[in-house]
Coordinates of C-alpha atoms and ligand atoms in Angstrom, one line a residue:
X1 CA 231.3 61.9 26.9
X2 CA 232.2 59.6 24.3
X3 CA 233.3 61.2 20.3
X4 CA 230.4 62.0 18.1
X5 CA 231.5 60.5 14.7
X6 CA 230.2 63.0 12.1
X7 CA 229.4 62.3 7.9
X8 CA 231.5 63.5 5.0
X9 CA 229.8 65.3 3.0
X10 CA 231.0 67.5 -0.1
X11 CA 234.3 68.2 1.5
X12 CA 232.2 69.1 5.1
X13 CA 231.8 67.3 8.6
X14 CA 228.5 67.1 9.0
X15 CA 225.7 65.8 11.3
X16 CA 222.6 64.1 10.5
X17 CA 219.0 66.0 9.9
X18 CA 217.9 62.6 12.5
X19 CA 219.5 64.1 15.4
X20 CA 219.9 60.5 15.8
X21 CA 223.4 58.7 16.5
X22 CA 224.2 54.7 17.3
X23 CA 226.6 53.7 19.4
X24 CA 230.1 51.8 19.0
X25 CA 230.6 49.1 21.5
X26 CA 233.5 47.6 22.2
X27 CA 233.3 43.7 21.9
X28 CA 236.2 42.7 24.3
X29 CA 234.5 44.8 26.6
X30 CA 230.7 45.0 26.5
X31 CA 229.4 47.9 27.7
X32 CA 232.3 49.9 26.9
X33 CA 231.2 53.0 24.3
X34 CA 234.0 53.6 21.8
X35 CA 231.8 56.7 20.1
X36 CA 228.8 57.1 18.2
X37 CA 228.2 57.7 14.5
X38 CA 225.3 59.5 12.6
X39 CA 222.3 57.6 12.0
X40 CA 221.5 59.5 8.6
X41 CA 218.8 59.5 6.7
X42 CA 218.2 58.7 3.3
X43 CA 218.1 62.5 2.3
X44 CA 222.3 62.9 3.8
X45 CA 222.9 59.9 0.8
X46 CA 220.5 61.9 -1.6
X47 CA 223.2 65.2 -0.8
X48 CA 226.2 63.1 -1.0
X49 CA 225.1 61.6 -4.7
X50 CA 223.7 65.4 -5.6
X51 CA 227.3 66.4 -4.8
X52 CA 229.3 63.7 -6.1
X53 CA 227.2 64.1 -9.4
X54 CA 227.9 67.4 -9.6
X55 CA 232.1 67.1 -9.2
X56 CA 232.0 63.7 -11.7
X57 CA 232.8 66.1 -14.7
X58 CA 236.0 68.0 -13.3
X59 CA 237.2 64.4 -11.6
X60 CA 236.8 62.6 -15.0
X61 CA 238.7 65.3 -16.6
X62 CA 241.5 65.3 -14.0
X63 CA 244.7 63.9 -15.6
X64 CA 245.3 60.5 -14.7
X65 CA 248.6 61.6 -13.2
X66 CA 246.4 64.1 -10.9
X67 CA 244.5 61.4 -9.4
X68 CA 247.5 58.7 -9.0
X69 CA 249.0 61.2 -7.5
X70 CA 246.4 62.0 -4.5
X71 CA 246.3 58.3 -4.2
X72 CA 249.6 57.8 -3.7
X73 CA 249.1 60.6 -1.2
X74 CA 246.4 58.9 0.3
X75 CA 248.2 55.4 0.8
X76 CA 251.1 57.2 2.0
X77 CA 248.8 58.8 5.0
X78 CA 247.0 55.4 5.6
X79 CA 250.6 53.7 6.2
X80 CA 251.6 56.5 8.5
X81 CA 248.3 56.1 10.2
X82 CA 249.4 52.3 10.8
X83 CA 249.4 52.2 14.7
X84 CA 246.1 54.5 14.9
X85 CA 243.9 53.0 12.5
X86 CA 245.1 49.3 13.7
X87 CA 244.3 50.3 17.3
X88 CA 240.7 51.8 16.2
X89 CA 239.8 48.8 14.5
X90 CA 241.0 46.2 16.6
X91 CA 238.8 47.9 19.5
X92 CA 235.7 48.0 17.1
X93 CA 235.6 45.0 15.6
X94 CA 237.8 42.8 17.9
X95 CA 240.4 41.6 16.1
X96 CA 244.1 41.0 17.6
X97 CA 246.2 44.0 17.1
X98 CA 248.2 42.2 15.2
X99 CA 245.5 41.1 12.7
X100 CA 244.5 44.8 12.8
X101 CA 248.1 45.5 11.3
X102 CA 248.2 43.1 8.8
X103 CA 245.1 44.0 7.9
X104 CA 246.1 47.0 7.1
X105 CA 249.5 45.8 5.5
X106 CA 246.9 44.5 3.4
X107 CA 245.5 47.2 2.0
X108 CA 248.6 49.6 1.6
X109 CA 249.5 46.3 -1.2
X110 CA 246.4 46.4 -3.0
X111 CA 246.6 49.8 -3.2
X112 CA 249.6 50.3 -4.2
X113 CA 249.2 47.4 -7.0
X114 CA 246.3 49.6 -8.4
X115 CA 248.3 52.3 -8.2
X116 CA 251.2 51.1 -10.4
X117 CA 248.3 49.6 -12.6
X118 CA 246.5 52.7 -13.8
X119 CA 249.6 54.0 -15.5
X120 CA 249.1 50.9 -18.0
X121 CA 245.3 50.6 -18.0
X122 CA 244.4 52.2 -21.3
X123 CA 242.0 51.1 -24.1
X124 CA 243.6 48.5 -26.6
X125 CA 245.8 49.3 -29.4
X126 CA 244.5 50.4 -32.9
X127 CA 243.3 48.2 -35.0
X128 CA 243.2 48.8 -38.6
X129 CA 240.1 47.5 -40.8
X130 CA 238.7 48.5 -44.1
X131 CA 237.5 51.9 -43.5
X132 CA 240.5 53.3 -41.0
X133 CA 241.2 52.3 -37.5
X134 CA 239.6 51.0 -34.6
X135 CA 240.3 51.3 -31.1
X136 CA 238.8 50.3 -27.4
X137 CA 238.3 53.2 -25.1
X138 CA 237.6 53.2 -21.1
X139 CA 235.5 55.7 -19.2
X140 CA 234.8 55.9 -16.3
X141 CA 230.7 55.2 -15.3
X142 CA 230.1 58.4 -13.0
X143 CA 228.6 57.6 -9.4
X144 CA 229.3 54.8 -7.8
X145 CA 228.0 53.1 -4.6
X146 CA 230.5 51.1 -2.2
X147 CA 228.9 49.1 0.7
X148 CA 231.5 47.4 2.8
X149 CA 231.1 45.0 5.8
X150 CA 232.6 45.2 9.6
X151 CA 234.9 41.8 9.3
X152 CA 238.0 43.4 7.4
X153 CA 236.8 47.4 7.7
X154 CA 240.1 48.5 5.9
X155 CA 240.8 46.7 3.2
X156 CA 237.9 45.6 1.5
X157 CA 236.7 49.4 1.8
X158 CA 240.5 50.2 -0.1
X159 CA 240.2 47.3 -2.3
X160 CA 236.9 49.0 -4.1
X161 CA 237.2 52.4 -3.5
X162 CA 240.8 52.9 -4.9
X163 CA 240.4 51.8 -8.4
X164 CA 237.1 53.7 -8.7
X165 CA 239.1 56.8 -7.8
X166 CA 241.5 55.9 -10.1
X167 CA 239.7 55.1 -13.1
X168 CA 237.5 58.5 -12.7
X169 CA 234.4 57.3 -10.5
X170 CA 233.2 59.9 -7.6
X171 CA 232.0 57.7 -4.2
X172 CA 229.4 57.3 -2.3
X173 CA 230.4 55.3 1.1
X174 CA 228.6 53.4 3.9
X175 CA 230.3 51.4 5.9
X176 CA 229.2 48.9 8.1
X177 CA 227.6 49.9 11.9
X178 CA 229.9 48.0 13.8
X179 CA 233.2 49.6 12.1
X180 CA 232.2 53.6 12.1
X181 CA 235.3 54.4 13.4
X182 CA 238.0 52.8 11.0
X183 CA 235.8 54.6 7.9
X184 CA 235.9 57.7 9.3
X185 CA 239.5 57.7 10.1
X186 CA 239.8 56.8 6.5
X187 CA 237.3 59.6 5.0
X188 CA 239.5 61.6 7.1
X189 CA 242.6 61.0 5.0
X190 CA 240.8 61.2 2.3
X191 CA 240.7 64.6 2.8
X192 CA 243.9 65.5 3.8
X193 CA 245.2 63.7 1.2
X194 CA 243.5 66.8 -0.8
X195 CA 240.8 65.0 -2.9
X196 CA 238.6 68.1 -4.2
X197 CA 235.1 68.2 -2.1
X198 CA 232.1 65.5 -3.1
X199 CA 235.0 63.1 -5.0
X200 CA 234.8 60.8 -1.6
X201 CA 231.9 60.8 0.7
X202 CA 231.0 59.0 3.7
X203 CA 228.0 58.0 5.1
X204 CA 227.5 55.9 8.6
X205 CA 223.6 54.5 9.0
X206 CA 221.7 51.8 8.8
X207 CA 222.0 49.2 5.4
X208 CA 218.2 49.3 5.3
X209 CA 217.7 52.9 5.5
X210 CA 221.1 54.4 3.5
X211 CA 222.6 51.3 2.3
X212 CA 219.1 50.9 0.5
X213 CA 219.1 54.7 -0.6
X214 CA 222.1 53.9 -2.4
X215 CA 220.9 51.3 -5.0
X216 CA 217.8 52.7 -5.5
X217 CA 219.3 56.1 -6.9
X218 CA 219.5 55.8 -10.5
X219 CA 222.1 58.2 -10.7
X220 CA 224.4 55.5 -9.3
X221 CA 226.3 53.8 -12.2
X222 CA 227.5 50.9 -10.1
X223 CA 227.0 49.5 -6.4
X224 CA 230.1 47.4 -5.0
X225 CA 229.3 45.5 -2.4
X226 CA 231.0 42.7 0.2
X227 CA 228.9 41.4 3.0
X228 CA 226.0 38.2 3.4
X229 CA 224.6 36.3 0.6
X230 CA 221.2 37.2 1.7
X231 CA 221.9 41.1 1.4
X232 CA 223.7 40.5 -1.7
X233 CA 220.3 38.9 -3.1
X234 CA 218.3 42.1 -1.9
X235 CA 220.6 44.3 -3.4
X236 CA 220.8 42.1 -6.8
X237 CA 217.0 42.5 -7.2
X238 CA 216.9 46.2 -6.3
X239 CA 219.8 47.3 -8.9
X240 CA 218.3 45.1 -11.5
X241 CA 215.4 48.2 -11.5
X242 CA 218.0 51.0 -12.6
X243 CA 219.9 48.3 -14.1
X244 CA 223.1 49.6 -12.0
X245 CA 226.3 47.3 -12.2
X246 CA 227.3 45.1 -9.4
X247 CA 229.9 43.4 -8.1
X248 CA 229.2 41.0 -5.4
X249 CA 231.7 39.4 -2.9
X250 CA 229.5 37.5 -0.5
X251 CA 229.3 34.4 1.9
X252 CA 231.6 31.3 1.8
X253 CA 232.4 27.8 3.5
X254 CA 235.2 27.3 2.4
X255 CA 236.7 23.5 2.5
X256 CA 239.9 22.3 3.3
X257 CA 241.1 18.9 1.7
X258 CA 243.7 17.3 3.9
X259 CA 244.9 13.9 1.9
X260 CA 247.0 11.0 3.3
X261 CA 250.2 11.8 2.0
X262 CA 249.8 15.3 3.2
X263 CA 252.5 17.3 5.2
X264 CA 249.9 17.3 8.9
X265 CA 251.8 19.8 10.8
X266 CA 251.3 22.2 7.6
X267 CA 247.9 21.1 7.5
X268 CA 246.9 21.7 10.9
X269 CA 248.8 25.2 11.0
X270 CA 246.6 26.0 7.6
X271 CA 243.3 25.0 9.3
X272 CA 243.9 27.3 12.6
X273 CA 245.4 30.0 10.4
X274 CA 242.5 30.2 8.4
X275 CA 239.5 28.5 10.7
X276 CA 240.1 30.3 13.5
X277 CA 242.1 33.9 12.6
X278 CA 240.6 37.0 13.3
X279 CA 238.0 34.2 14.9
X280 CA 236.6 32.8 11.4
X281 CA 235.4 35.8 10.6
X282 CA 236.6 36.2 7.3
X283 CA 235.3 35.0 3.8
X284 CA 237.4 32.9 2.6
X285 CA 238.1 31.9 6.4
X286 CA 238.4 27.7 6.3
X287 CA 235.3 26.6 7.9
X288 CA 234.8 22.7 6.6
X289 CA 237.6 20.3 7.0
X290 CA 237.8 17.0 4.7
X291 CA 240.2 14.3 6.3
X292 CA 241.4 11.3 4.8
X293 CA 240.3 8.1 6.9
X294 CA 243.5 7.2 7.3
X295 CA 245.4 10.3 9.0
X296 CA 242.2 11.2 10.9
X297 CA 243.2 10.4 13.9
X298 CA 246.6 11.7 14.0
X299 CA 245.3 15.3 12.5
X300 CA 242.6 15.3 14.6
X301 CA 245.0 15.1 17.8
X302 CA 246.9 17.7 16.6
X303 CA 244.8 20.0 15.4
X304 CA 242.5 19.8 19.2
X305 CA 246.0 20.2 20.8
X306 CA 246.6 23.8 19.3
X307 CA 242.9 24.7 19.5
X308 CA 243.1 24.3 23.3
X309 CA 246.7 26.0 24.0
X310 CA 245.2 29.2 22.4
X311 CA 245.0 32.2 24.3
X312 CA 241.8 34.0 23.8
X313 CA 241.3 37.2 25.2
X314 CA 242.1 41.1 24.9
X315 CA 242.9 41.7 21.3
X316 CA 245.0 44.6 22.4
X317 CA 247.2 42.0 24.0
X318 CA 250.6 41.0 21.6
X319 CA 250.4 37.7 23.0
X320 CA 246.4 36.9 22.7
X321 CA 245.9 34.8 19.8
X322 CA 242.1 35.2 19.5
X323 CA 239.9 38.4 20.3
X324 CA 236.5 38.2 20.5
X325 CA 233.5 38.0 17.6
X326 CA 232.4 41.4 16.6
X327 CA 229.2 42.0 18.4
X328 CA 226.1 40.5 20.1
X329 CA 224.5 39.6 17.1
X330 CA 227.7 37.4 15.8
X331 CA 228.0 36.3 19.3
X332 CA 224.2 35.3 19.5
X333 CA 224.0 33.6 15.9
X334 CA 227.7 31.5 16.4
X335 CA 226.4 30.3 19.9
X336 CA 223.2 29.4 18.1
X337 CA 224.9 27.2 15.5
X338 CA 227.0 25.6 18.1
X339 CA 224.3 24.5 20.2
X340 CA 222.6 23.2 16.6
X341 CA 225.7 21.0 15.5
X342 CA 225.5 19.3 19.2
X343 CA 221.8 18.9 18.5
X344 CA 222.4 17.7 14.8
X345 CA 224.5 14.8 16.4
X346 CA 228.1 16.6 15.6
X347 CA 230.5 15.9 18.3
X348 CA 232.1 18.5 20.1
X349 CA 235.9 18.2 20.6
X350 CA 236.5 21.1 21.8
X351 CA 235.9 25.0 22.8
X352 CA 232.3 26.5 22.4
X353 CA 230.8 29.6 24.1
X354 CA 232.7 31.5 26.8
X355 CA 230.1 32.9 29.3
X356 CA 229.4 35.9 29.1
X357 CA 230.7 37.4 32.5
X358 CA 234.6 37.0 31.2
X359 CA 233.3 41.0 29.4
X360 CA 233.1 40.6 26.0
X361 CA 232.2 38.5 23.1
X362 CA 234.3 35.6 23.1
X363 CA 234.0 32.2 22.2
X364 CA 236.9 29.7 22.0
X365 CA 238.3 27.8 18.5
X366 CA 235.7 25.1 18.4
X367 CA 236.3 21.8 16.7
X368 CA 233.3 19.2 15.2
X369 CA 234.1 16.1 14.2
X370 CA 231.4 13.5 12.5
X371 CA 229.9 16.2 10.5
X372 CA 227.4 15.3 7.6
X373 CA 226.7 17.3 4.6
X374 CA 222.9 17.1 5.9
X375 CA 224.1 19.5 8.8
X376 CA 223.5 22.6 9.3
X377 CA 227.0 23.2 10.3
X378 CA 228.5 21.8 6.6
X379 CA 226.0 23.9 4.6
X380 CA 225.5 27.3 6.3
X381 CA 228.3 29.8 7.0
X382 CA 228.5 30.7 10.4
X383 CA 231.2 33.3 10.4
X384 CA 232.8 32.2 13.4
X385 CA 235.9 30.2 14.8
X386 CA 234.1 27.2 14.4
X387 CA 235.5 24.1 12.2
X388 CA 233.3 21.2 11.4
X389 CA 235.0 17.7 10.2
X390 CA 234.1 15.7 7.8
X391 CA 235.8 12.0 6.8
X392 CA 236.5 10.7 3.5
X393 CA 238.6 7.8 1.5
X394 CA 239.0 8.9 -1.8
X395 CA 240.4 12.0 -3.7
X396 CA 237.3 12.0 -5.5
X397 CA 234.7 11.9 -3.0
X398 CA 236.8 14.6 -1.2
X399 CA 236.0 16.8 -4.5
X400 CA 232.2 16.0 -3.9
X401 CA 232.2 16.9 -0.7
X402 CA 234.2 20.1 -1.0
X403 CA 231.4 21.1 -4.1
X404 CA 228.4 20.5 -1.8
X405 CA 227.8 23.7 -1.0
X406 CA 225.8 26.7 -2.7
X407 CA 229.1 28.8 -1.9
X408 CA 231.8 28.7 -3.6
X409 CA 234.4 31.3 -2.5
X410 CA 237.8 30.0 -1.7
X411 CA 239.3 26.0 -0.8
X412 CA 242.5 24.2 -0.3
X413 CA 244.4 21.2 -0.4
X414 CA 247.3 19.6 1.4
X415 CA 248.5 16.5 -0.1
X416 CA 252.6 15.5 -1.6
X417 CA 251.0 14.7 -5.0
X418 CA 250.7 16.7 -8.2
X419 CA 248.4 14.5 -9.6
X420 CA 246.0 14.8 -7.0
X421 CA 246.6 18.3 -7.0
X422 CA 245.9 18.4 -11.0
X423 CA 242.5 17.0 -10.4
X424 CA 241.6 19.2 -7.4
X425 CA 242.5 22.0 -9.1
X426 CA 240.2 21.0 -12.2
X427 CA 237.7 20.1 -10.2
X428 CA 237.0 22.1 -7.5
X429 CA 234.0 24.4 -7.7
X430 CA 235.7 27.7 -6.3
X431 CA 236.8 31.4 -7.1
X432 CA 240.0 30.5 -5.2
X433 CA 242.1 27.2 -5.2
X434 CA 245.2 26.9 -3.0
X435 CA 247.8 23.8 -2.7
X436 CA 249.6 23.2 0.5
X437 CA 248.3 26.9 1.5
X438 CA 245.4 28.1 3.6
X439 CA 242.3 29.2 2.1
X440 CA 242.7 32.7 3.0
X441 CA 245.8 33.6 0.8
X442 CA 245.2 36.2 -1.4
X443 CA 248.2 38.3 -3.7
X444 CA 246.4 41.7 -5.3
X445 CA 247.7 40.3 -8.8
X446 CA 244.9 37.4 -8.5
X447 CA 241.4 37.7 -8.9
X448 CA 239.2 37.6 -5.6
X449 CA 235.9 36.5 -6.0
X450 CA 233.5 34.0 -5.6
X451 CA 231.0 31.3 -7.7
X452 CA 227.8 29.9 -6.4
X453 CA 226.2 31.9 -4.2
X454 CA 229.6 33.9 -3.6
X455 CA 229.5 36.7 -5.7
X456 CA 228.6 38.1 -9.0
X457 CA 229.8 40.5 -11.3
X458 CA 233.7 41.3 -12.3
X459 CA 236.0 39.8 -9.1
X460 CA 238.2 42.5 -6.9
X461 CA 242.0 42.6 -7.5
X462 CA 244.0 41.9 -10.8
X463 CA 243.0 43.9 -14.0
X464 CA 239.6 43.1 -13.3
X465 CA 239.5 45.5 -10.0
X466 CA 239.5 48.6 -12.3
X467 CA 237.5 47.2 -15.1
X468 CA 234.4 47.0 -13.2
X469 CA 234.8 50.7 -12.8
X470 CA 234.6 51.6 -16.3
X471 CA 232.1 51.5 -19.4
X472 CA 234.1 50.2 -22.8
X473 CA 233.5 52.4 -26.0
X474 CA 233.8 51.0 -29.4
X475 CA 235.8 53.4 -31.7
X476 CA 236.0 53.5 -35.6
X477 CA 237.6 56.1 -36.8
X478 CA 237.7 56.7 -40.6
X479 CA 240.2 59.3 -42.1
X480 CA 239.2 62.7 -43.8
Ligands
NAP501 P1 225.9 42.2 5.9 O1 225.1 42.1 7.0 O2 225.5 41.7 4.6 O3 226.3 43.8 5.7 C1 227.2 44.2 4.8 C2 227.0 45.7 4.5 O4 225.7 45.8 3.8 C3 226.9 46.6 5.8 O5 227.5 47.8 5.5 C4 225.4 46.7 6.0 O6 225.0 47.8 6.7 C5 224.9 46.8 4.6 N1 223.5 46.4 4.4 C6 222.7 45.7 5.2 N2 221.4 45.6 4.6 C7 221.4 46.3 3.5 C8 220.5 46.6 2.5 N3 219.2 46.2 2.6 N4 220.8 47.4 1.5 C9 222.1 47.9 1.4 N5 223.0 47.7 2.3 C10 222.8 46.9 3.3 O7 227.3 41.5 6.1 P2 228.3 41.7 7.4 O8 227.6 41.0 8.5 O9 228.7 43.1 7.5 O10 229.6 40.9 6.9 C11 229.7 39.5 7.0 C12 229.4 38.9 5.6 O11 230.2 39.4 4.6 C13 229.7 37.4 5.6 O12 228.7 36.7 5.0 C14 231.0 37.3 4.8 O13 231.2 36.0 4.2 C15 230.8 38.4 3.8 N6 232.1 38.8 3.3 C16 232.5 38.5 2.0 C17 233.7 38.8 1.5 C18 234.1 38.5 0.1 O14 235.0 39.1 -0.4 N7 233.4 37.5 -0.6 C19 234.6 39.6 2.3 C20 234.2 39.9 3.6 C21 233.0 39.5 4.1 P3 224.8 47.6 8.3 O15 226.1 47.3 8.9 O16 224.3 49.0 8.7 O17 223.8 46.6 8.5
MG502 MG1 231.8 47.9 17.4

């Protein structure tokens, strides 16, 4: 008998009224059962939101100091959890173990960033005017709603729901069905950390059944959300009914400008770092390489080499360099958009699909080359170790390409000249712009989020990571 997950609830580990749970698969070995989670109904997130409404008065009046303080606790548990919560994740969503820790790594920086940056994020200084003073004041919005996806389980959940503790917000969570195991371990230190009952709740279900119960509530001040484009939309048009805040962090395909006067070997270790890591499913993962004519050949060699030499299998495994994608659907929907590219007239250099009777999910680093921007493969994101080539002579048609795409969530370029560099920079269409760095990098002091089609609403990290949690008052004061 496998571990029944269970919901927290007001402080309580509760089942759902469905009697219904879903189960957790393993993806490096199908079949496997890792545990099941609630399936809950949209009446468990009605009891979560009734209870996180009722404590949002005593939290917003807990002193600052009180609530740093349980967060401290809270990152302090999640980096002694380390091994555990690595080990959970990398079995239920696949990624290497060693992915799983840095992963986590990850999220004990952020956190601690926003930790260290609540003790300095107060309303502006007084301003004096004609009639007395003025000032700006923060409060926190009340309820809000965070919605995470399965690729970085972790972090992205810590990266939202930290500074809406901080700044005074109770939470409502749903994580996503493939990674019920990594949020409860979470909501789990959450509580030992000692956060009072109903300030942090979480909820495993279905996104169209308790994701969806979440943004229609109007008692929900703000919904932060990471995951597809598509959803993103769906949840854009619901909140726009309550007129609830969002923040959006959604699809990408990402480009990576290699120039001619580029360092290669850098170049190619950027494009497997960040094409085919924690196999391409990330969001600002690289997914379209832009070649200058001239080194084409000599990247290209390169690049194919260390594709082929990697070792894909058990992510458990120190010395496997790729686990498998996260599930039958991924594993379905990246097969289909290989088997497109061929059709499209990309050419296949290497990898593609792993059959299915190896026991899990996997599919090897896969390189096109000869891709158009009429492709499928340059336009949509697959979410998948898969890297698509595209040729080009000039800086400035690079540019072009790079901004042919409704996404625009992270890029890069590797060249050995400033200039070039300068104009990218100005250029490119992007939330994120990297020089001689993969398109993954991210410091907690920089803003994450997307243009395009990549997001909406304040981006995660910097100052901007708490400001989306809190409403702004106005004051003038006039003396007596
Ligand atoms: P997804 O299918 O959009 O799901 C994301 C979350 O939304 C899950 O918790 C999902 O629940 C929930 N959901 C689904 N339908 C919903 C609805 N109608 N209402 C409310 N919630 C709903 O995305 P995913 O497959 O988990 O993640 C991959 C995507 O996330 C990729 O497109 C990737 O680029 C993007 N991503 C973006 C960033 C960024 O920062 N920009 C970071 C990471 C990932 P269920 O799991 O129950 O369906
Ligand atoms: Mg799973």
């Amino acid at each position: 008998m496998v571990e029944t997950l269970k919901n927290y609830i007001a402080g309580k580990w509760t089942e759902s009224t469905s009697g219904k749970t879903f189960e957790n698969e393993n993806p490096s070995k199908r079949g496997e059962i890792l545990n099941c989670a609630q399936s809950s109904t949209s009446e468990e997130m009605r009891q979560a939101i009734d209870k996180a409404s009722e404590v949002f008065p005593m939290w917003r009046n807990t002193p600052v100091e009180t609530r740093q303080k349980l967060v401290g606790e809270f990152l302090k548990l999640l980096a002694d959890s380390r091994d555990e919560l690595a080990a959970a994740v990398t079995r239920e969503n696949g990624k290497t173990i060693r992915e799983s820790h840095s992963e986590i790594d990850s999220a004990l920086l952020e956190g601690e960033y926003h930790h260290r940056q609540i003790s300095t994020f107060s309303g502006h200084v007084a301003i004096s005017n004609k009639f007395g003073v003025a000032w700006e004041q923060y409060h926190p919005l009340g309820v809000v709603g965070i919605i995470s996806p399965w690729n970085y389980p972790v972090n992205v959940m810590c990266r939202k729901t930290l500074p809406a503790l901080l700044t005074g917000n109770t939470v409502v969570f749903k994580p996503a069905s493939f990674t019920p195991w990594s949020a409860t371990i979470m909501a789990r230190l959450f509580e030992s950390a000692g956060f009072p009952p109903g300030v942090f709740n979480c909820i495993t279900g279905m996104g169209s059944s308790v994701g969806n119960a979440i943004i229609k509530d109007r008692r929900i001040r703000a919904v932060s959300f990471t995951g597809s484009t598509s959803v993103g939309r769906k949840i854009q048009a619901l909140a726009a009914e309550n007129l609830t805040r969002t923040q959006l962090e959604l699809g990408g395909k990402n480009a990576l400008i290699v120039m001619d006067d580029a360092n290669l070997d850098e170049a190619v270790q950027a494009a497997v770092a960040a094409g085919f890591g924690c196999s391409g499913q990330w969001c600002t993962s690289t997914s379209r390489i832009l070649l200058h004519r001239d080194i084409s050949v000599k990247f290209i060699e390169k690049l194919v080499q260390v594709a082929n030499g990697m070792k894909v299998g058990d992510p458990l495994d120190r010395s496997t360099d790729m686990g498998p994608v996260a599930g039958p659907d991924q594993f379905e929907n990246i097969s289909t958009a290989i088997a497109k590219a061929e059709k499209d007239g990309a050419k296949l250099l290497c990898g593609g699909v792993l059959k299915p009777d190896i026991g899990g999910y996997f599919i090897r680093p896969t390189v096109f080359d000869d891709v158009t921007p009429s492709m499928e493969i340059f336009r949509e994101e697959i979410f998948g170790p898969v890297l698509g080539i595209t040729k080009f002579t000039c800086l400035d048609e690079a540019i072009d390409l790079a901004n042919k795409s409704a996404y625009g969530l992270s890029s890069a370029i590797f060249t050995g000249n400033i200039k070039s560099a300068q104009k990218y920079i100005d250029l490119m269409d992007a939330g994120m712009a990297h020089v001689n760095i993969h398109t993954g990098f991210k410091t907690p002091e920089m803003p994450f989020g997307g243009w395009k089609e990549s997001g909406f609403g304040q981006p995660e990290n910097s100052r901007t990571g708490l400001d989306f949690f809190v409403d702004r008052k106005a004051v003038y004061l006039r003396g007596i």
